[in-house]
Coordinates of C-alpha atoms and ligand atoms in Angstrom, one line a residue:
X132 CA -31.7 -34.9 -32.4
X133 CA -33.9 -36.5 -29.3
X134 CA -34.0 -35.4 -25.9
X135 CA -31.6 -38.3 -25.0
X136 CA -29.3 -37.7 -27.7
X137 CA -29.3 -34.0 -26.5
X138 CA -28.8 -35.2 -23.2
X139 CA -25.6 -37.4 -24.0
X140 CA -24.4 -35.0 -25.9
X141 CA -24.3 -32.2 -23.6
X142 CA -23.0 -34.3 -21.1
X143 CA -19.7 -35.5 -23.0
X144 CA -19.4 -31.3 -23.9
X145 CA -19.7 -31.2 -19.9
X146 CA -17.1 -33.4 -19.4
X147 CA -14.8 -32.1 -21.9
X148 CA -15.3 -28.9 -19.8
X149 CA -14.6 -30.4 -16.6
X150 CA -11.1 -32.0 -18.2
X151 CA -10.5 -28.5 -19.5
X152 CA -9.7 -27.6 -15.8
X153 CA -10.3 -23.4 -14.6
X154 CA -12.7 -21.7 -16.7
X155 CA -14.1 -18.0 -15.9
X156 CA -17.6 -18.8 -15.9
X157 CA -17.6 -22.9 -16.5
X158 CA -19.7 -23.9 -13.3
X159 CA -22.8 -23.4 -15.8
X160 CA -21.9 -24.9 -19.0
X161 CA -20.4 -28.3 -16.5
X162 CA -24.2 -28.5 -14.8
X163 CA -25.9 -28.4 -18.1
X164 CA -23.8 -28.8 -20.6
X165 CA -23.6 -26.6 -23.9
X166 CA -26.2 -26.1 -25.7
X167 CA -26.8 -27.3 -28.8
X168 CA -27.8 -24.0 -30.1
X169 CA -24.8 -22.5 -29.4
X170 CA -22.1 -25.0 -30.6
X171 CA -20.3 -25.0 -33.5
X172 CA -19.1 -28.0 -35.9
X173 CA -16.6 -30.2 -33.9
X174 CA -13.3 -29.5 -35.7
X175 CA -14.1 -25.9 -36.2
X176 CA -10.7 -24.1 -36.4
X177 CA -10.3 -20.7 -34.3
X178 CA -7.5 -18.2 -35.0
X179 CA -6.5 -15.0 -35.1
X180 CA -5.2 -12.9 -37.4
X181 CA -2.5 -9.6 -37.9
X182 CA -0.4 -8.3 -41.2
X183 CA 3.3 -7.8 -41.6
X184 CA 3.5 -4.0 -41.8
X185 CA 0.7 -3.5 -39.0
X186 CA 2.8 -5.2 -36.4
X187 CA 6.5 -6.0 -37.3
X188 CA 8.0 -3.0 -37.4
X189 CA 12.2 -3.2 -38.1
X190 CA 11.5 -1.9 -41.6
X191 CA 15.3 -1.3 -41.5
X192 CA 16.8 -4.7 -40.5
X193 CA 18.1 -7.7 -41.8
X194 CA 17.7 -6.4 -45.3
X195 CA 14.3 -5.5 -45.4
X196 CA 13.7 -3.4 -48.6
X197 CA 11.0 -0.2 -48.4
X198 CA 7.4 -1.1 -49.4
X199 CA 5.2 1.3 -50.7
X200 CA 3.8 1.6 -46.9
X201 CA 7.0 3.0 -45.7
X202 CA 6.8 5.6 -48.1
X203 CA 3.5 6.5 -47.7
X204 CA 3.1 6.3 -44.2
X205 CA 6.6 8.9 -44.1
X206 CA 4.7 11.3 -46.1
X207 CA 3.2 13.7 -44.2
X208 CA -0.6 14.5 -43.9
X209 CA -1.0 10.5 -45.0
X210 CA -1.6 8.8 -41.8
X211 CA -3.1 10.2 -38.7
X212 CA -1.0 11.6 -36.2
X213 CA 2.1 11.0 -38.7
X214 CA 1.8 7.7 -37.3
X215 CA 4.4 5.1 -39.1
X216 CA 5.2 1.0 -39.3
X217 CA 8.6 2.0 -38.0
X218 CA 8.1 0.3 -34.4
X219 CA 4.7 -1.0 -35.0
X220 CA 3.9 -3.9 -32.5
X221 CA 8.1 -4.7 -32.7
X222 CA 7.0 -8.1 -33.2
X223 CA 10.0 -9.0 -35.6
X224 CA 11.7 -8.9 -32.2
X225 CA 8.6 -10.1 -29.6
X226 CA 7.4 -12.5 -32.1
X227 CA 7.4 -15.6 -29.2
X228 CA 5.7 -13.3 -27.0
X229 CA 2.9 -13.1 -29.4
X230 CA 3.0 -16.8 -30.5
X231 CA 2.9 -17.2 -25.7
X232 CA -0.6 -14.6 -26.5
X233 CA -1.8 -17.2 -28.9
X234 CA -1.2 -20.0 -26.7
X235 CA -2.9 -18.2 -23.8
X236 CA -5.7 -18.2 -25.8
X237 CA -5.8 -21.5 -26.8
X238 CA -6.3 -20.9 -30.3
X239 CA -5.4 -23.5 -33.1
X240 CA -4.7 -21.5 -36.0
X241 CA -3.1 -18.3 -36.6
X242 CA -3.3 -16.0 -39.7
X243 CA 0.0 -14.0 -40.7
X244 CA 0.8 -12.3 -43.5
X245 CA 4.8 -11.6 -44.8
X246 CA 6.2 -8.9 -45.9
X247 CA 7.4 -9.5 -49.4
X248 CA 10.2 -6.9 -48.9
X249 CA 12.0 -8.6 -46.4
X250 CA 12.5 -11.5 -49.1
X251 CA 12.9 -9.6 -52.1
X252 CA 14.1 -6.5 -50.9
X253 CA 14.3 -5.1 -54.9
X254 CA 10.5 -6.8 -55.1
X255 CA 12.1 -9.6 -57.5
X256 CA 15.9 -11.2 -58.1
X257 CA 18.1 -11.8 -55.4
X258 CA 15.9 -13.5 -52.3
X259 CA 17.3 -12.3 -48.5
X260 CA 18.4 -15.4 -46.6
X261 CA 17.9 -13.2 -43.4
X262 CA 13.9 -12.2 -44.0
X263 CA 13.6 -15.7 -44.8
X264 CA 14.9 -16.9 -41.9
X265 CA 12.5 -14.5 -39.5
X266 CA 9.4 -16.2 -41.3
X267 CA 11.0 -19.5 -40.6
X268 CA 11.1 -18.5 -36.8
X269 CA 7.5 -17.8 -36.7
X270 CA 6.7 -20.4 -38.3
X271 CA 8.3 -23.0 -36.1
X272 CA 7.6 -21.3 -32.7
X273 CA 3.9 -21.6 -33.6
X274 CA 4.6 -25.4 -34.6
X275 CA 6.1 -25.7 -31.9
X276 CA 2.9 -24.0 -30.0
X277 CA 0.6 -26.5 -31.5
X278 CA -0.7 -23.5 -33.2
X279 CA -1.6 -23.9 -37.4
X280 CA -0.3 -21.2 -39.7
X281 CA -2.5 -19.6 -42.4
X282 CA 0.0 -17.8 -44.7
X283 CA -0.9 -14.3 -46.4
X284 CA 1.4 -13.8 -49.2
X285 CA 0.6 -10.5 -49.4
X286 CA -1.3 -7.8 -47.1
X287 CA -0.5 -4.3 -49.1
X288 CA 3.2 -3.9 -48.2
X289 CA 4.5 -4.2 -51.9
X290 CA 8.3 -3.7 -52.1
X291 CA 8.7 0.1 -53.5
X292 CA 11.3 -0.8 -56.1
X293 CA 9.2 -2.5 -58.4
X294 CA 8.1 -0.3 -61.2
X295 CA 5.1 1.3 -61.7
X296 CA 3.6 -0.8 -58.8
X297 CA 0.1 -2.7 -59.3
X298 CA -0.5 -0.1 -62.5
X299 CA 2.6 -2.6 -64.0
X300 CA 1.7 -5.9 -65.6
X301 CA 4.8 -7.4 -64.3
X302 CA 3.9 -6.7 -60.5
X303 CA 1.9 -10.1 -61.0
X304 CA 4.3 -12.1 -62.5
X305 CA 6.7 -10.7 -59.9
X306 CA 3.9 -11.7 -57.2
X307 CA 4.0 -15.0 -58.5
X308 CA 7.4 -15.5 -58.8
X309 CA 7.8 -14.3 -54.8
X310 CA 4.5 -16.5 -53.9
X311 CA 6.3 -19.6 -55.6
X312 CA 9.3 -19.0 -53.9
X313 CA 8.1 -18.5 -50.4
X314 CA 6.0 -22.2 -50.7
X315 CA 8.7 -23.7 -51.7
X316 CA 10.2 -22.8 -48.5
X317 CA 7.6 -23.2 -46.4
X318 CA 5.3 -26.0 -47.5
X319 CA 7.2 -28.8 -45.6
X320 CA 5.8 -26.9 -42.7
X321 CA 3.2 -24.7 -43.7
X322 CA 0.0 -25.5 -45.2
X323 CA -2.4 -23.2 -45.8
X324 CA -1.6 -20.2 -48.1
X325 CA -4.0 -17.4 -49.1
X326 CA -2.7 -15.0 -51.8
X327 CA -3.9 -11.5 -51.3
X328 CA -6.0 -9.4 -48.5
X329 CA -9.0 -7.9 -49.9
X330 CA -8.3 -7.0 -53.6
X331 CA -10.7 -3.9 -52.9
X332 CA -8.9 -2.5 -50.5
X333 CA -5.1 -2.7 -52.3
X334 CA -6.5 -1.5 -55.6
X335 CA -9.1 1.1 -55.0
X336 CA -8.4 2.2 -51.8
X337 CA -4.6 3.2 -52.9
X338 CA -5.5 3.6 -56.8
X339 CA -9.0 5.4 -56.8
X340 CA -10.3 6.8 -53.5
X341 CA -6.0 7.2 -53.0
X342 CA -6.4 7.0 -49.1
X343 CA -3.8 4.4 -49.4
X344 CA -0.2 3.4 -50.3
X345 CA 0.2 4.7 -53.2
X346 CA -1.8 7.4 -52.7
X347 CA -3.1 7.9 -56.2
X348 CA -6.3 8.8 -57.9
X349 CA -6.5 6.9 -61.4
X350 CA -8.8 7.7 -64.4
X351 CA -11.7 4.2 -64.8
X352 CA -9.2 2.9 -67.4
X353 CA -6.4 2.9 -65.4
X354 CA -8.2 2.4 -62.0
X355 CA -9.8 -1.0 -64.0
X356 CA -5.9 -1.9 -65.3
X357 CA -4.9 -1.8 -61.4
X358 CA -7.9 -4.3 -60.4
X359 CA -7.3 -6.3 -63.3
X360 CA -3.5 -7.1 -62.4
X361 CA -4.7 -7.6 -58.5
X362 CA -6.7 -10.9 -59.5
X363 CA -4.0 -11.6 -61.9
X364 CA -1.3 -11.5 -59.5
X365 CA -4.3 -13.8 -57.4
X366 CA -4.7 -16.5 -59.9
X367 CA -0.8 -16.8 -61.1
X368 CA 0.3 -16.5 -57.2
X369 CA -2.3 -19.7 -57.1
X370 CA -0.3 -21.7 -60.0
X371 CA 3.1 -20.4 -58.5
X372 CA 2.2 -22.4 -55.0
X373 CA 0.5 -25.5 -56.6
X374 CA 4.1 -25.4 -58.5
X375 CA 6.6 -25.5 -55.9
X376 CA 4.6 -26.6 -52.8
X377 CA 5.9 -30.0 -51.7
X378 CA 2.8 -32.1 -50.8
X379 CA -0.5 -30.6 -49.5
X380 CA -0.4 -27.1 -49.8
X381 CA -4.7 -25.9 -49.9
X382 CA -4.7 -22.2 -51.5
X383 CA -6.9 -19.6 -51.3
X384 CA -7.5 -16.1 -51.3
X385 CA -8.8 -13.8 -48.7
X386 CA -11.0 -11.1 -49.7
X387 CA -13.2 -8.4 -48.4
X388 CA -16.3 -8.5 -51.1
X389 CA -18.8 -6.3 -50.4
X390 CA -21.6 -8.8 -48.4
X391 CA -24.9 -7.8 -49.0
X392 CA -27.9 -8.1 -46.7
X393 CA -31.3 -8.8 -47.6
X394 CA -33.9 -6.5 -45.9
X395 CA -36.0 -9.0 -45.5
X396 CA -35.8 -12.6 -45.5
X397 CA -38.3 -13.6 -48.4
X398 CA -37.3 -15.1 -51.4
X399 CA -37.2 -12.3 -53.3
X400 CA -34.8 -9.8 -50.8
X401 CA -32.5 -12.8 -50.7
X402 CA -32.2 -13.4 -54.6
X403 CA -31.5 -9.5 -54.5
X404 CA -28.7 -9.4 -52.4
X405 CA -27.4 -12.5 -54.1
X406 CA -27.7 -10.8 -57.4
X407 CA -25.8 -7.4 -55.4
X408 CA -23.0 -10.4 -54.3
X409 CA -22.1 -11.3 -57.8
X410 CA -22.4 -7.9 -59.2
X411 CA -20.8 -5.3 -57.6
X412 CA -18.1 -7.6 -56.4
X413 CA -17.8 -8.6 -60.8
X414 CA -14.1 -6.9 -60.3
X415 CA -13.1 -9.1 -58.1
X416 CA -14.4 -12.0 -56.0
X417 CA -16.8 -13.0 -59.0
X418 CA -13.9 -12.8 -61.3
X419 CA -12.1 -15.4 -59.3
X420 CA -14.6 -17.8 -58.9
X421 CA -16.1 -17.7 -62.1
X422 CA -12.6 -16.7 -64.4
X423 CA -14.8 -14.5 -66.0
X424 CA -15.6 -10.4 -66.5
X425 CA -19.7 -10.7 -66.5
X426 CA -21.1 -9.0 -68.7
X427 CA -23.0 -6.1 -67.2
X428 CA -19.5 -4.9 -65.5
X429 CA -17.8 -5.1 -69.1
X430 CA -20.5 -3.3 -70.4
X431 CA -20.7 -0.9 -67.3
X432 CA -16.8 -0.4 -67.8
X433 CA -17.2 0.3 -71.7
X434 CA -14.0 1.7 -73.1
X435 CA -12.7 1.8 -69.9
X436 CA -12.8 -2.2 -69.4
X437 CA -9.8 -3.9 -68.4
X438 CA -7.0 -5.4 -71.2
X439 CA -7.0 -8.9 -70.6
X440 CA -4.4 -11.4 -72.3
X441 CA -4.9 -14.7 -74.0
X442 CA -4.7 -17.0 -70.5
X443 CA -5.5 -14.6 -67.7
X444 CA -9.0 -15.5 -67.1
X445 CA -8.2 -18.8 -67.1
X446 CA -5.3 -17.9 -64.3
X447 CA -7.8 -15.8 -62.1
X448 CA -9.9 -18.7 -62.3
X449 CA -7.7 -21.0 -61.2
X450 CA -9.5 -23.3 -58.5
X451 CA -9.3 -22.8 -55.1
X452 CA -9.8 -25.4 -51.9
X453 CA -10.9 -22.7 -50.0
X454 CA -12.4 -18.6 -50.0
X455 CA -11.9 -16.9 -46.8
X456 CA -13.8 -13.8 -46.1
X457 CA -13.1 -10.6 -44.5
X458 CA -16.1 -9.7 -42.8
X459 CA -17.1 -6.1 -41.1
X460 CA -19.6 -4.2 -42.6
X461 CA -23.2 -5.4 -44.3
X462 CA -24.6 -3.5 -47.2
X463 CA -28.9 -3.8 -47.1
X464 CA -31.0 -4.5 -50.0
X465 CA -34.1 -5.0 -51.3
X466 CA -35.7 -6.8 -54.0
X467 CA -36.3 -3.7 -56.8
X468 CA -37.6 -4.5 -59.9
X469 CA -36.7 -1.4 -61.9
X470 CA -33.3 -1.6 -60.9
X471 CA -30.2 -2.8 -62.9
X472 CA -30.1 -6.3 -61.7
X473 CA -33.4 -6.3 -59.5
X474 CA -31.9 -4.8 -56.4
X475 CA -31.4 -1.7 -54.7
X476 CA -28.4 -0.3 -52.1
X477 CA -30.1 0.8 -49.1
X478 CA -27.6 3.4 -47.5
X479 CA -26.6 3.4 -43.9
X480 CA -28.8 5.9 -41.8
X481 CA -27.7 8.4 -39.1
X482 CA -29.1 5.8 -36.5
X483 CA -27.2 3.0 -37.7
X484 CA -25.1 1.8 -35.0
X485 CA -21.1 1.4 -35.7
X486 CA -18.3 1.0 -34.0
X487 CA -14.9 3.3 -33.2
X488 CA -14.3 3.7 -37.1
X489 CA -16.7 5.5 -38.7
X490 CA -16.9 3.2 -41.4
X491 CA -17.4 0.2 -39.2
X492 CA -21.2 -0.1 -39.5
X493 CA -22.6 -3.1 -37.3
X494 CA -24.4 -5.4 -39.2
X495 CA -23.9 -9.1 -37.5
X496 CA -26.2 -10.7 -40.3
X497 CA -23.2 -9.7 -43.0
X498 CA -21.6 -12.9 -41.1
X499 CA -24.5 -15.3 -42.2
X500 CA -25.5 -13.7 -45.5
X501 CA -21.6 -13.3 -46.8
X502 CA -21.4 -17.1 -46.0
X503 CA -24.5 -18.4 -47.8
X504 CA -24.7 -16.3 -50.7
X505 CA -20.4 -17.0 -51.7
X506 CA -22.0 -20.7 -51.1
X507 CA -24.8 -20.2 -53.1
X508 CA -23.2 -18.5 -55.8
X509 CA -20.3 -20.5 -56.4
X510 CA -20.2 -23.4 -54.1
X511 CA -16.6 -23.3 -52.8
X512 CA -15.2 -26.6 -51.1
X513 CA -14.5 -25.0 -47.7
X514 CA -15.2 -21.2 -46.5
X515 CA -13.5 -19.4 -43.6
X516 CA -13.4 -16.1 -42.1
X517 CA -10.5 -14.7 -42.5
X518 CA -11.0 -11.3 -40.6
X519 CA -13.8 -10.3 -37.9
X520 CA -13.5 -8.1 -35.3
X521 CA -13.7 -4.1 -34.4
X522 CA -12.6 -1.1 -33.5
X523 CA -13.5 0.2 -30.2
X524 CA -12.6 3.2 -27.8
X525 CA -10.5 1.1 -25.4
X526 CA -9.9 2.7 -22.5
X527 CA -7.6 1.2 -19.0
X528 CA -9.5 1.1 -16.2
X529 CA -7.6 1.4 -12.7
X530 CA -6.4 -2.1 -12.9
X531 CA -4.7 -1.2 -16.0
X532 CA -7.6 -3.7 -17.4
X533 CA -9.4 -3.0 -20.7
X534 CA -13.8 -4.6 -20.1
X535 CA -14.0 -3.7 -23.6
X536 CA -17.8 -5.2 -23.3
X537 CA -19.0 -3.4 -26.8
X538 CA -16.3 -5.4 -28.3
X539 CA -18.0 -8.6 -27.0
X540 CA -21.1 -7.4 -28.0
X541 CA -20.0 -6.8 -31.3
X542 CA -18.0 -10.5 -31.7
X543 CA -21.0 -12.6 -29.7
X544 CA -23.3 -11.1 -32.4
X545 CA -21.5 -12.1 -35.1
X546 CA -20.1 -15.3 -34.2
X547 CA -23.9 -15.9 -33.5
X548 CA -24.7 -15.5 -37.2
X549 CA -21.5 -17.4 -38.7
X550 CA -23.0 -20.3 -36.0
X551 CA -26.1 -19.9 -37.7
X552 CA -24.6 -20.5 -41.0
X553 CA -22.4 -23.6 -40.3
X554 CA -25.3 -25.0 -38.3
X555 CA -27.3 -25.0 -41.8
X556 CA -24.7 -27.1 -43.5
X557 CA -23.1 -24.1 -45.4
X558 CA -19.2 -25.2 -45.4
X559 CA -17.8 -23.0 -42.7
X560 CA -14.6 -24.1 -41.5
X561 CA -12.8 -21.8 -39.3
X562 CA -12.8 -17.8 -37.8
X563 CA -9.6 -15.8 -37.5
X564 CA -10.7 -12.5 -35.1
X565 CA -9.1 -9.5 -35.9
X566 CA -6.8 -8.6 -34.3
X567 CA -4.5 -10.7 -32.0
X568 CA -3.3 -7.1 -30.5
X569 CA -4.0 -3.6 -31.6
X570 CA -1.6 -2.4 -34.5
X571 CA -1.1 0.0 -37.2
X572 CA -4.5 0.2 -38.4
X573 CA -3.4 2.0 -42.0
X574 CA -4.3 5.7 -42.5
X575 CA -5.6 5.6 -38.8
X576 CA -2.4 4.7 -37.2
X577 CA -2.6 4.0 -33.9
X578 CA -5.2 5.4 -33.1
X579 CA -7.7 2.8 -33.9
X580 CA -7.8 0.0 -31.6
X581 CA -8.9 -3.7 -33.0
X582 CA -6.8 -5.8 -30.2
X583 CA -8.0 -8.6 -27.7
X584 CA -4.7 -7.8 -26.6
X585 CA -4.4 -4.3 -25.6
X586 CA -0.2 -2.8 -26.8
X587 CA 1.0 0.2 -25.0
X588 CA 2.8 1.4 -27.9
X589 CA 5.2 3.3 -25.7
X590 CA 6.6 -0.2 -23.6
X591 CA 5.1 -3.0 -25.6
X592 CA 3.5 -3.9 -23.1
X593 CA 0.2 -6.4 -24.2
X594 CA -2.1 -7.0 -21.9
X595 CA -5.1 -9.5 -23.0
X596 CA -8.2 -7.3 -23.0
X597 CA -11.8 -8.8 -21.7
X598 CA -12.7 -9.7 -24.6
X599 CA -9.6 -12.2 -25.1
X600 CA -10.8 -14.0 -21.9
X601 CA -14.2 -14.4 -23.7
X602 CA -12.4 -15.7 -26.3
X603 CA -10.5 -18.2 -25.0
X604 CA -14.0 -19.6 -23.0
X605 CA -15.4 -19.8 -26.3
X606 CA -12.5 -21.5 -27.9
X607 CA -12.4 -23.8 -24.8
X608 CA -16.3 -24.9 -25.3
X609 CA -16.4 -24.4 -28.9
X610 CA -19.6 -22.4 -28.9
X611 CA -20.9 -19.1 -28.2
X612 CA -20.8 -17.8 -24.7
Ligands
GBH168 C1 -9.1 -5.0 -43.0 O1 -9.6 -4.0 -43.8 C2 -7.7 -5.2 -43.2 O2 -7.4 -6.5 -43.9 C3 -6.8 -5.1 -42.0 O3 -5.5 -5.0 -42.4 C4 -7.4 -4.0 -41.2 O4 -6.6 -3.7 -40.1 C5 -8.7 -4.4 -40.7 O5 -9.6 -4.8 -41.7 C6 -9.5 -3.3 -39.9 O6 -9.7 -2.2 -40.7 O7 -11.6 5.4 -44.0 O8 -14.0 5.3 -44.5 O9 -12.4 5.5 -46.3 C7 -11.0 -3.8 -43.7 C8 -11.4 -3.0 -44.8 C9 -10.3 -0.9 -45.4 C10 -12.4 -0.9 -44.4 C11 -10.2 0.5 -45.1 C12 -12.3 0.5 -44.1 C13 -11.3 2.6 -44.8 C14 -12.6 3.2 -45.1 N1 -11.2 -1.6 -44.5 N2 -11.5 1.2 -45.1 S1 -12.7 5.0 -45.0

């Protein structure tokens, strides 16, 4: 682009701004207009995102059945502080004061997940007309908002009643079957559908490490069994919408892989962690976009491999129109010759700088490197980000105000390198931050914070955080700020 292009560009952002009407800080971007260097693609679609069980609470209304997160978080020692989905953000009631928090913020897309429970309280059989009906509220209050829903069939709350759980074969059909059911009812409105959050985290989280609903710790076999019928229930959820979707449904999935980091950005680093990408995510993510085991994970697995039917691969490879990503944490590697694969793990280090969750290791370059490397490997049509955001120690000041500035710091950084990434043509489409409002963050309970909207727990209140206001500038110019 020339200096006059440049020129005309930045005015007509300047302009846009000066329509926009009362920004925070807008006097500079209106002088000079945006920078090219810090826009993002025109069309670029901003969201948020929350879960069903983190924030709905009513897990006894309208018919809701138990999921295996009521049960889990009720049994004491599980979650911190005894901390429970009982009440959660109550936004099964304040549902249109969330979708007004939305609006505020001036986003275009919002990321929600249901909870499969209220539908098929038994899991399967008989659907609930009532739980139904709640998703149909949300669903036009945010039409109505202007606001785009992204659909999450399924963010961990699996109905308790069906047997066995994910160790059962049938769980997938039964996924499907729900998945199917919930498009057909939807798709005149809704859109976009994403199938499962983060197969990682729902199968070895509760199935291996067992720090999760269900809380177990499974031999390789069975641990590998679990995984397998995670990107099963993936692939036939995909078929299941195609099916009964009336007209322009896009599917996806949204998954955590683990994104790897090259050290250092030479050729040979990068092929590393692209080599890292597509192996120790062979479970998962490289399952679903190839419809393949690779080898060197069936061979890892040995005896323990998965037991795969005639037509599941196939199924878990169905194709997608998009991949979101969950993006936190960065895994670093280097180039290693004499390693399985050419690349070695480099661990995090004492000085490694994180955020409120110990595991929440800051490493803004996962944004670019998770991007390029799920493009390089396996060229979806469209990427987004599903998930982004962090913990912090939010604290009120007098005001009753959160300047939760380290949480800006962490987002600016990362948005930086997903910029970076959609500036170099790799198909980034869209960013949901997590979270709309701090929730029930899992085995942490409440006491992990990941809002833009601050929730005291005790009144409901919400109260947008500083880090929503710099949200909703960014939104507004549509580049980093
Ligand atoms: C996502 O998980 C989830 O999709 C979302 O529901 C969640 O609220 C959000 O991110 C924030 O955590 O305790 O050290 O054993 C991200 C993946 C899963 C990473 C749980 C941390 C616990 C690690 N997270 N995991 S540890």
């Amino acid at each position: 682009m020339d200096r006059r292009d440049f020129l005309k560009t930045g005015m007509a952002a300047g302009g846009a701004l000066a329509a926009g009407g009362t920004g925070m800080v807008a006097g500079v971007a209106q002088a000079a207009g945006v920078p090219q260097d810090q826009r993002f693609p025109n069309g670029f679609v901003w969201g948020c995102a929350t879960a069903s069980y983190q924030i709905e609470g009513a897990v006894r209304e309208d018919g809701r059945g138990p999921s295996i997160w009521d049960t889990f978080s009720h049994t004491p020692g599980r979650v911190a502080n005894g901390d429970t989905g009982d009440v959660a953000c109550d936004s099964y009631h304040r549902y249109a004061e969330d979708v007004a928090l939305l609006k505020g913020l001036g986003v275009g897309a919002y990321r929600m997940s249901i909870a499969w429970s209220r539908i098929f309280p038994e899991g399967r059989g008989k659907p609930n007309p009532k739980g139904v009906a709640y998703y149909d509220r949300v669903v036009d209050a945010l039409l109505a908002a202007g606001i785009t829903p992204y659909v999450t069939l399924f963010h961990w709350d699996l109905p308790q009643a069906l047997p066995g759980g994910w160790q059962n074969r049938d769980t997938a059909k039964a996924f499907a079957d729900y998945a199917g059911f919930m498009a057909g009812k939807l798709s005149d409105r809704v859109h976009q559908f994403m199938t499962v959050n983060e197969l990682r985290c729902f199968t070895d989280l509760g199935h291996v490490q067992g720090i999760h609903a269900p809380g177990l710790k499974l031999d390789p076999a069975a641990a590998n069994q679990v995984r397998h019928h995670g990107v099963l229930a993936h692939g036939l959820g995909v078929q299941a919408i195609r099916a009964h979707a009336r007209g322009g449904a896009r599917v996806g999935i949204a998954d955590n892989a683990n994104i790897y980091v090259p050290a250092i950005e030479t050729p040979e680093h990068i092929a590393a962690a692209k080599a890292a990408m597509r192996n120790e995510n062979a479970m998962f993510l490289t399952a679903v976009m190839e419809g393949r085991y690779i080898d060197s994970y069936l061979e890892a697995a040995g005896a323990a491999a998965p037991k795969v039917q005639a037509g599941d691969m196939a199924a878990i490879g169905s194709p997608l129109d998009f991949v979101a990503l969950n993006i936190y944490t960065p895994t670093f590697v280097k180039a290693d010759a004499s390693a399985p694969g050419g690349y070695a793990q480099l661990p995090h280090l004492a000085s490694s700088p994180r955020m409120a969750s110990p595991w929440l290791y800051v490493g803004p370059e996962a944004g670019y490197w998770g991007v390029r490397t799920v493009s390089e490997l396996w060229n979806p049509k469209a990427i987004y980000i599903s998930e982004n955001g962090c913990s912090a120690d939010d604290v009120l000041n007098a005001a009753g105000r959160v300047d939760d500035s380290d949480r800006i710091m962490y987002l600016r950084n990362y948005l930086g390198q997903f910029r970076r990434a959609a500036s170099e043509g790799y198909p980034l489409n869209g960013y949901f931050l997590w979270s709309l409002m701090d929730n029930f963050e899992w085995a942490d309970g409440y006491g992990k914070r990941f809002g833009i909207h601050h929730v005291d727990f005790a009144t409901q209140k919400r109260t947008p955080k500083l880090s929503a206001l710099w949200y909703r500038e960014l939104i507004r110019r549509n580049a980093l700020v």
